[in-house]
Coordinates of N, CA and C in Angstrom, one line a residue:
L1 N -79.4 92.5 62.6 CA -80.8 92.9 62.9 C -80.9 93.0 64.4
K2 N -81.8 93.8 64.9 CA -82.1 94.0 66.3 C -83.6 93.7 66.6
N3 N -83.8 93.2 67.8 CA -85.2 92.9 68.2 C -85.9 94.2 68.7
V4 N -87.1 94.1 69.2 CA -87.8 95.2 69.6 C -87.2 95.9 70.8
N5 N -86.3 95.2 71.5 CA -85.6 95.8 72.7 C -84.3 96.4 72.3
G6 N -84.0 96.4 71.0 CA -82.8 97.0 70.6 C -81.5 96.1 70.7
S7 N -81.8 94.8 71.0 CA -80.6 93.9 71.2 C -80.5 93.0 69.9
Q8 N -79.3 92.5 69.7 CA -79.1 91.6 68.6 C -79.2 90.2 69.0
L9 N -79.4 90.0 70.3 CA -79.6 88.6 70.8 C -80.9 88.5 71.5
S10 N -81.5 87.3 71.3 CA -82.8 87.0 72.0 C -82.7 85.7 72.7
T11 N -83.4 85.5 73.8 CA -83.4 84.3 74.6 C -84.7 83.6 74.4
I12 N -84.7 82.3 74.0 CA -85.9 81.6 73.7 C -85.9 80.3 74.6
S13 N -87.1 79.8 74.8 CA -87.2 78.6 75.6 C -87.3 77.4 74.6
A14 N -86.5 76.4 74.9 CA -86.4 75.2 74.1 C -86.6 74.0 75.1
P15 N -87.0 72.8 74.5 CA -87.2 71.6 75.4 C -86.0 71.3 76.3
E16 N -84.8 71.6 75.8 CA -83.6 71.3 76.6 C -83.2 72.5 77.5
G17 N -83.9 73.6 77.4 CA -83.6 74.8 78.3 C -83.5 76.1 77.4
K18 N -82.9 77.1 77.9 CA -82.8 78.4 77.2 C -81.8 78.3 76.1
R19 N -82.2 78.9 75.0 CA -81.2 79.0 73.9 C -81.1 80.5 73.5
H20 N -80.0 80.9 72.9 CA -79.8 82.3 72.5 C -79.8 82.4 71.0
L21 N -80.6 83.3 70.5 CA -80.9 83.4 69.1 C -80.4 84.7 68.6
A22 N -79.6 84.7 67.5 CA -79.1 85.8 66.8 C -79.7 85.8 65.3
V23 N -80.3 86.8 64.9 CA -80.8 86.9 63.5 C -80.0 87.8 62.7
F24 N -79.6 87.3 61.5 CA -78.8 88.1 60.6 C -79.5 88.3 59.3
T25 N -79.1 89.3 58.5 CA -79.9 89.6 57.3 C -79.7 88.6 56.2
E26 N -78.5 88.1 56.0 CA -78.3 87.2 54.9 C -77.0 86.4 55.1
A27 N -77.0 85.2 54.8 CA -75.7 84.4 54.6 C -75.4 84.4 53.1
Q28 N -74.4 85.1 52.7 CA -74.2 85.3 51.3 C -73.9 84.0 50.6
G29 N -74.3 83.9 49.4 CA -74.0 82.7 48.6 C -75.2 81.8 48.6
S30 N -74.9 80.5 48.4 CA -75.9 79.5 48.3 C -75.4 78.1 48.8
S31 N -76.3 77.2 49.2 CA -75.8 75.9 49.5 C -75.5 75.1 48.3
N32 N -74.8 74.1 48.4 CA -74.4 73.2 47.3 C -74.4 71.8 47.7
S33 N -75.3 71.0 47.2 CA -75.4 69.6 47.6 C -74.3 68.7 46.9
T34 N -73.7 69.3 45.9 CA -72.6 68.6 45.2 C -71.4 69.5 45.2
P35 N -70.8 69.8 46.3 CA -69.7 70.8 46.4 C -68.4 70.2 45.6
Q36 N -67.7 71.2 45.1 CA -66.5 70.8 44.4 C -65.4 70.5 45.4
P37 N -64.3 69.8 45.0 CA -63.2 69.5 45.9 C -62.7 70.7 46.7
S38 N -62.6 71.9 46.0 CA -62.0 73.1 46.7 C -63.0 73.5 47.8
Q39 N -64.3 73.4 47.5 CA -65.3 73.8 48.5 C -65.3 72.8 49.7
L40 N -65.1 71.5 49.4 CA -65.1 70.5 50.5 C -63.9 70.8 51.4
K41 N -62.7 71.2 50.8 CA -61.5 71.5 51.6 C -61.8 72.7 52.5
L42 N -62.5 73.7 51.9 CA -62.8 74.9 52.6 C -63.7 74.6 53.8
A43 N -64.7 73.8 53.5 CA -65.7 73.4 54.5 C -65.0 72.7 55.7
G44 N -64.1 71.8 55.3 CA -63.3 71.0 56.3 C -62.5 71.9 57.2
A45 N -61.8 72.9 56.6 CA -60.9 73.8 57.3 C -61.8 74.7 58.2
T46 N -62.9 75.1 57.7 CA -63.8 76.0 58.5 C -64.3 75.3 59.8
L47 N -64.7 74.0 59.6 CA -65.2 73.2 60.7 C -64.1 73.0 61.7
A48 N -62.9 72.7 61.2 CA -61.7 72.5 62.1 C -61.4 73.8 62.9
H49 N -61.6 75.0 62.3 CA -61.4 76.2 63.0 C -62.4 76.4 64.2
L50 N -63.6 76.0 63.9 CA -64.7 76.0 64.9 C -64.4 75.1 66.1
H51 N -64.1 73.9 65.8 CA -63.7 72.9 66.8 C -62.6 73.4 67.6
K52 N -61.5 73.9 67.0 CA -60.3 74.3 67.7 C -60.5 75.5 68.5
S53 N -61.2 76.5 68.0 CA -61.5 77.7 68.7 C -62.4 77.5 69.9
A54 N -63.4 76.6 69.7 CA -64.4 76.3 70.8 C -63.7 75.7 72.0
Q55 N -62.5 75.2 71.9 CA -61.9 74.6 73.0 C -61.5 75.6 74.1
R56 N -61.5 76.9 73.7 CA -61.2 78.0 74.6 C -62.4 78.5 75.3
L57 N -63.6 78.1 74.9 CA -64.8 78.6 75.6 C -65.0 78.0 77.0
P58 N -65.6 78.7 77.9 CA -65.8 78.1 79.2 C -66.8 77.0 79.1
L59 N -66.7 76.0 80.0 CA -67.6 74.9 80.0 C -69.1 75.3 80.3
S60 N -70.0 74.9 79.5 CA -71.4 75.2 79.7 C -72.1 74.0 80.3
T61 N -73.0 74.3 81.2 CA -73.8 73.2 81.8 C -75.2 73.1 81.2
T62 N -75.5 73.9 80.3 CA -76.8 74.0 79.7 C -76.9 73.4 78.3
L63 N -75.7 73.2 77.6 CA -75.7 72.7 76.3 C -75.9 71.1 76.3
P64 N -76.6 70.6 75.4 CA -76.8 69.1 75.4 C -75.5 68.4 75.0
S65 N -75.4 67.1 75.4 CA -74.2 66.3 75.1 C -74.7 65.2 74.1
Y66 N -74.1 65.2 72.9 CA -74.4 64.2 71.9 C -73.6 62.9 72.1
D67 N -73.9 62.2 73.2 CA -73.2 61.0 73.4 C -74.1 59.8 72.9
L68 N -73.6 58.6 73.2 CA -74.3 57.4 72.6 C -75.8 57.3 73.1
D69 N -76.0 57.7 74.3 CA -77.4 57.6 74.9 C -78.3 58.6 74.1
H70 N -77.8 59.8 74.0 CA -78.6 60.8 73.3 C -78.8 60.5 71.8
C71 N -77.8 60.1 71.1 CA -77.9 60.0 69.7 C -78.5 58.6 69.3
L72 N -78.3 57.6 70.1 CA -78.8 56.3 69.7 C -80.0 55.8 70.6
S73 N -79.8 55.7 71.9 CA -80.8 55.1 72.7 C -82.0 56.0 72.8
T74 N -81.9 57.3 73.2 CA -83.0 58.2 73.3 C -83.7 58.4 72.0
A75 N -82.9 58.7 70.9 CA -83.4 59.0 69.6 C -84.2 57.8 69.0
S76 N -83.6 56.6 69.1 CA -84.3 55.4 68.6 C -85.6 55.1 69.4
E77 N -85.6 55.3 70.7 CA -86.8 55.1 71.5 C -87.9 56.0 71.1
K78 N -87.6 57.3 70.8 CA -88.6 58.2 70.3 C -89.2 57.8 69.0
I79 N -88.3 57.4 68.1 CA -88.7 56.9 66.8 C -89.6 55.7 66.9
H80 N -89.2 54.8 67.8 CA -90.0 53.6 68.0 C -91.4 53.9 68.6
Q81 N -91.5 54.8 69.5 CA -92.7 55.2 70.1 C -93.7 55.9 69.1
H82 N -93.0 56.7 68.2 CA -93.8 57.4 67.2 C -94.4 56.4 66.2
C83 N -93.6 55.4 65.8 CA -94.0 54.4 64.8 C -94.9 53.4 65.4
H84 N -94.8 53.1 66.7 CA -95.6 52.0 67.3 C -97.1 52.3 67.1
S85 N -97.5 53.5 67.1 CA -98.9 53.8 67.1 C -99.5 53.8 65.7
R86 N -98.6 53.5 64.7 CA -99.0 53.5 63.3 C -98.7 52.1 62.7
P87 N -99.6 51.3 62.5 CA -99.3 49.9 62.0 C -98.4 49.8 60.8
E88 N -98.6 50.7 59.9 CA -97.7 50.7 58.7 C -96.3 51.1 58.9
L89 N -96.0 51.6 60.1 CA -94.6 52.1 60.4 C -94.0 51.2 61.6
K90 N -94.7 50.3 62.1 CA -94.2 49.5 63.2 C -92.8 48.9 62.9
K91 N -92.7 48.2 61.7 CA -91.5 47.6 61.3 C -90.3 48.6 61.2
V92 N -90.6 49.8 60.8 CA -89.6 50.9 60.7 C -89.1 51.2 62.1
G93 N -90.0 51.4 63.1 CA -89.6 51.7 64.4 C -88.7 50.6 65.0
I94 N -89.1 49.3 64.8 CA -88.4 48.2 65.3 C -87.0 48.1 64.7
F95 N -86.9 48.4 63.4 CA -85.6 48.3 62.7 C -84.7 49.4 63.3
Y96 N -85.1 50.6 63.4 CA -84.3 51.6 63.9 C -83.8 51.4 65.4
K97 N -84.7 50.8 66.2 CA -84.3 50.5 67.5 C -83.2 49.4 67.6
Y98 N -83.4 48.4 66.7 CA -82.4 47.3 66.6 C -81.1 47.8 66.1
L99 N -81.1 48.7 65.0 CA -79.9 49.2 64.5 C -79.2 50.1 65.5
A100 N -79.9 50.9 66.2 CA -79.3 51.7 67.2 C -78.6 50.9 68.3
S101 N -79.3 49.8 68.7 CA -78.7 48.9 69.7 C -77.4 48.3 69.2
Q102 N -77.4 47.8 68.0 CA -76.2 47.2 67.4 C -75.1 48.2 67.3
L103 N -75.4 49.4 66.8 CA -74.3 50.4 66.7 C -73.8 50.8 68.1
K104 N -74.6 50.9 69.1 CA -74.2 51.3 70.4 C -73.2 50.2 70.9
Q105 N -73.6 48.9 70.8 CA -72.8 47.9 71.3 C -71.4 47.9 70.6
T106 N -71.4 48.1 69.2 CA -70.2 48.2 68.5 C -69.3 49.3 68.9
L107 N -69.9 50.5 69.1 CA -69.1 51.7 69.4 C -68.6 51.6 70.8
Q108 N -69.3 50.9 71.7 CA -68.8 50.8 73.1 C -67.6 50.0 73.2
Q109 N -67.2 49.2 72.2 CA -66.0 48.4 72.2 C -64.8 49.3 72.0
F110 N -64.9 50.5 71.6 CA -63.8 51.4 71.3 C -63.6 52.4 72.5
P111 N -62.4 52.9 72.7 CA -62.1 53.8 73.8 C -62.6 55.2 73.4
L112 N -63.9 55.4 73.5 CA -64.6 56.6 73.1 C -64.0 57.8 74.0
E113 N -63.6 57.5 75.2 CA -63.1 58.6 76.0 C -61.8 59.3 75.4
K114 N -61.2 58.6 74.5 CA -60.0 59.1 73.9 C -60.3 59.9 72.6
L115 N -61.5 60.0 72.2 CA -61.9 60.7 71.0 C -61.9 62.2 71.3
N116 N -61.6 63.0 70.3 CA -61.6 64.5 70.5 C -63.1 64.9 70.7
W117 N -63.3 65.6 71.8 CA -64.6 65.9 72.3 C -64.7 67.4 72.6
G118 N -65.8 68.1 72.2 CA -65.9 69.5 72.5 C -67.2 70.0 71.9
V119 N -67.2 71.4 71.8 CA -68.4 72.0 71.2 C -68.5 71.7 69.7
I120 N -69.7 71.3 69.3 CA -69.9 71.0 67.9 C -71.1 71.8 67.4
H121 N -71.2 72.0 66.1 CA -72.3 72.7 65.5 C -73.7 72.0 65.8
G122 N -73.7 70.7 65.6 CA -74.9 69.9 66.0 C -75.8 69.6 64.9
D123 N -75.8 70.4 63.8 CA -76.7 70.2 62.7 C -76.0 70.6 61.4
L124 N -74.8 70.0 61.2 CA -74.0 70.4 60.1 C -74.4 69.7 58.8
I125 N -75.3 70.3 58.0 CA -75.7 69.7 56.7 C -75.4 70.7 55.6
H126 N -75.4 70.2 54.4 CA -75.0 71.1 53.3 C -75.8 72.4 53.2
N127 N -77.1 72.3 53.6 CA -78.0 73.5 53.6 C -77.5 74.6 54.5
N128 N -76.7 74.2 55.5 CA -76.2 75.2 56.5 C -74.8 75.7 56.1
F129 N -74.4 75.4 55.0 CA -73.1 75.9 54.4 C -73.5 76.8 53.2
H130 N -73.1 78.0 53.1 CA -73.3 78.8 51.9 C -71.9 79.2 51.4
F131 N -71.8 79.0 50.1 CA -70.5 79.5 49.4 C -70.9 80.6 48.4
N132 N -70.1 81.7 48.5 CA -70.4 82.8 47.5 C -69.5 82.6 46.3
K133 N -69.6 83.5 45.3 CA -68.9 83.4 44.0 C -67.4 83.4 44.2
N134 N -66.9 83.9 45.3 CA -65.5 83.9 45.5 C -65.0 82.7 46.3
E135 N -66.0 81.7 46.5 CA -65.8 80.5 47.3 C -65.4 80.8 48.7
E136 N -66.0 81.9 49.2 CA -65.9 82.2 50.7 C -67.1 81.5 51.3
I137 N -66.9 81.1 52.6 CA -68.0 80.2 53.2 C -68.6 80.9 54.4
T138 N -69.8 80.7 54.6 CA -70.6 81.0 55.8 C -71.4 79.8 56.2
F139 N -71.2 79.5 57.5 CA -72.2 78.4 58.0 C -72.9 78.9 59.2
F140 N -74.1 78.4 59.4 CA -75.0 79.1 60.3 C -76.0 78.0 60.9
D141 N -77.1 78.4 61.5 CA -78.1 77.6 62.1 C -77.4 76.7 63.3
F142 N -77.1 77.5 64.3 CA -76.4 76.8 65.5 C -77.4 76.5 66.6
D143 N -78.7 76.3 66.3 CA -79.6 76.1 67.4 C -79.5 74.7 68.0
R144 N -78.7 73.8 67.4 CA -78.5 72.5 68.0 C -77.0 72.4 68.6
I145 N -76.4 73.5 68.8 CA -75.0 73.4 69.3 C -75.0 72.7 70.6
G146 N -73.9 72.0 70.8 CA -73.8 71.2 72.0 C -72.4 70.6 72.1
Y147 N -72.2 69.6 72.9 CA -70.9 68.9 73.1 C -71.0 67.5 72.4
G148 N -70.0 67.2 71.7 CA -70.0 65.9 71.0 C -68.6 65.5 70.5
W149 N -68.4 64.4 69.9 CA -67.2 64.0 69.3 C -67.0 64.7 68.0
H150 N -65.8 65.2 67.8 CA -65.5 65.9 66.5 C -65.7 64.9 65.3
V151 N -65.3 63.7 65.5 CA -65.4 62.7 64.4 C -66.9 62.4 64.1
F152 N -67.7 62.5 65.1 CA -69.2 62.3 64.9 C -69.7 63.4 64.0
E153 N -69.3 64.7 64.3 CA -69.8 65.8 63.5 C -69.3 65.7 62.0
I154 N -68.1 65.3 61.9 CA -67.5 65.1 60.5 C -68.3 64.0 59.8
A155 N -68.5 62.9 60.4 CA -69.3 61.8 59.8 C -70.7 62.2 59.5
S156 N -71.3 63.0 60.4 CA -72.7 63.4 60.1 C -72.8 64.3 58.9
Y157 N -71.9 65.2 58.7 CA -71.9 66.1 57.5 C -71.6 65.2 56.2
L158 N -70.6 64.4 56.3 CA -70.2 63.7 55.1 C -71.3 62.6 54.8
G159 N -71.9 62.0 55.8 CA -72.9 61.0 55.6 C -74.2 61.6 55.0
Q160 N -74.5 62.8 55.4 CA -75.7 63.5 54.9 C -75.4 63.9 53.5
L161 N -74.2 64.4 53.2 CA -73.9 64.8 51.8 C -73.9 63.6 50.9
A162 N -73.5 62.5 51.3 CA -73.5 61.3 50.4 C -74.9 60.8 50.3
S163 N -75.7 60.8 51.3 CA -77.0 60.2 51.2 C -78.0 61.1 50.4
H164 N -77.7 62.4 50.3 CA -78.5 63.3 49.6 C -78.5 63.0 48.1
R165 N -77.5 62.4 47.6 CA -77.4 62.2 46.2 C -77.8 60.8 45.8
S166 N -78.4 60.7 44.6 CA -78.9 59.4 44.2 C -77.8 58.7 43.3
V167 N -77.0 57.9 44.0 CA -75.9 57.2 43.4 C -76.0 55.7 43.8
P168 N -75.5 54.8 43.0 CA -75.6 53.4 43.3 C -74.7 53.0 44.5
E169 N -73.5 53.6 44.6 CA -72.6 53.3 45.6 C -72.3 54.4 46.5
K170 N -73.2 54.5 47.6 CA -73.0 55.7 48.5 C -71.8 55.6 49.3
S171 N -71.3 54.4 49.6 CA -70.1 54.2 50.4 C -68.9 54.8 49.6
K172 N -68.9 54.5 48.3 CA -67.8 55.1 47.4 C -67.8 56.6 47.4
L173 N -69.0 57.2 47.3 CA -69.2 58.6 47.3 C -68.8 59.2 48.7
F174 N -69.1 58.5 49.8 CA -68.7 58.9 51.1 C -67.2 59.0 51.2
N175 N -66.5 58.0 50.7 CA -65.1 58.0 50.7 C -64.5 59.1 49.9
E176 N -65.1 59.4 48.7 CA -64.6 60.5 47.9 C -64.7 61.9 48.5
V177 N -65.9 62.2 49.0 CA -66.1 63.5 49.7 C -65.2 63.6 51.0
S178 N -65.1 62.5 51.6 CA -64.2 62.5 52.8 C -62.8 62.8 52.5
L179 N -62.3 62.4 51.4 CA -60.9 62.6 51.0 C -60.6 64.1 51.0
Y180 N -61.4 64.9 50.3 CA -61.2 66.3 50.2 C -61.5 67.1 51.4
F181 N -62.6 66.7 52.1 CA -63.0 67.4 53.3 C -62.0 67.3 54.4
L182 N -61.4 66.1 54.5 CA -60.4 65.8 55.6 C -59.1 66.5 55.2
K183 N -58.8 66.7 54.0 CA -57.6 67.5 53.6 C -57.7 68.9 54.2
G184 N -58.9 69.5 54.1 CA -59.0 70.8 54.7 C -59.0 70.8 56.2
Y185 N -59.7 69.8 56.8 CA -59.8 69.7 58.2 C -58.5 69.4 58.8
N186 N -57.7 68.5 58.3 CA -56.4 68.1 58.8 C -55.4 69.2 58.7
S187 N -55.6 70.1 57.7 CA -54.6 71.2 57.6 C -54.7 72.2 58.7
I188 N -55.8 72.2 59.5 CA -56.0 73.0 60.6 C -55.8 72.2 62.0
S189 N -56.4 71.1 62.0 CA -56.4 70.3 63.2 C -56.4 68.8 62.9
P190 N -55.2 68.2 62.7 CA -55.1 66.8 62.3 C -55.9 65.9 63.2
V191 N -56.6 64.9 62.6 CA -57.4 63.9 63.4 C -56.6 62.6 63.3
P192 N -56.3 62.0 64.5 CA -55.6 60.7 64.5 C -56.2 59.7 63.7
Q193 N -55.5 58.8 63.1 CA -56.0 57.8 62.2 C -57.0 56.9 62.9
E194 N -56.7 56.5 64.1 CA -57.6 55.6 64.8 C -59.0 56.2 65.0
Q195 N -59.1 57.6 65.0 CA -60.4 58.2 65.1 C -61.0 58.3 63.7
L196 N -60.3 58.5 62.7 CA -60.8 58.5 61.3 C -61.3 57.1 61.0
D197 N -60.8 56.1 61.5 CA -61.3 54.7 61.2 C -62.7 54.5 61.7
L198 N -63.2 55.4 62.6 CA -64.5 55.2 63.1 C -65.6 56.0 62.3
L199 N -65.1 56.7 61.3 CA -66.0 57.5 60.4 C -67.1 56.6 59.8
P200 N -66.8 55.4 59.3 CA -67.9 54.6 58.7 C -68.9 54.2 59.7
L201 N -68.5 54.0 60.9 CA -69.5 53.6 62.0 C -70.4 54.7 62.3
F202 N -69.9 55.9 62.5 CA -70.7 57.1 62.9 C -71.5 57.5 61.7
R203 N -71.1 57.2 60.5 CA -71.9 57.5 59.3 C -73.1 56.7 59.2
K204 N -73.2 55.6 59.9 CA -74.4 54.7 59.7 C -75.6 55.3 60.3
R205 N -75.5 56.4 61.0 CA -76.8 57.1 61.4 C -77.6 57.4 60.2
Y206 N -77.0 57.5 59.0 CA -77.7 57.8 57.8 C -77.9 56.5 57.0

């Protein structure tokens, strides 16, 4: 699609600065909150291709960085401020601020500077993956693109996928979907085991 100026790209103002918007007619297929093993493998391989290819992009000074301060300190403070004005939500705000503090302290004990870091999608949820009848994949909605740890993005997707389903043992489901997703991801860009060991910690954002 083209805008009124005949361009396929538009620039919009966002809180963090200018963002570039491309509108397409359709992402073929549909999202699947309970993807099959073959679809999980394909999703993993597709994300790995993105992470690997993005390493060749020039460094951007305008994209956000999803580090501990952004994802934990800043986010939990905003939640706390929002809940503080509503008596029925005060305890929720306090809980999230405490949880974020504990997670940050735990993660700071690891050599985070050694984790794979680069451009990430930033909002990788199952609704942003579409599979068609031939099990071809399209993923979209890049408006939160930025820099972050690859393992953080992997955990975010898998954590959201597990939390979306009503099952008694979400940790078990997380491990099951991780198994197939990582088979696909590692076939393109193997993740060191010491980084995979951090998946449960990054998953706790959910």
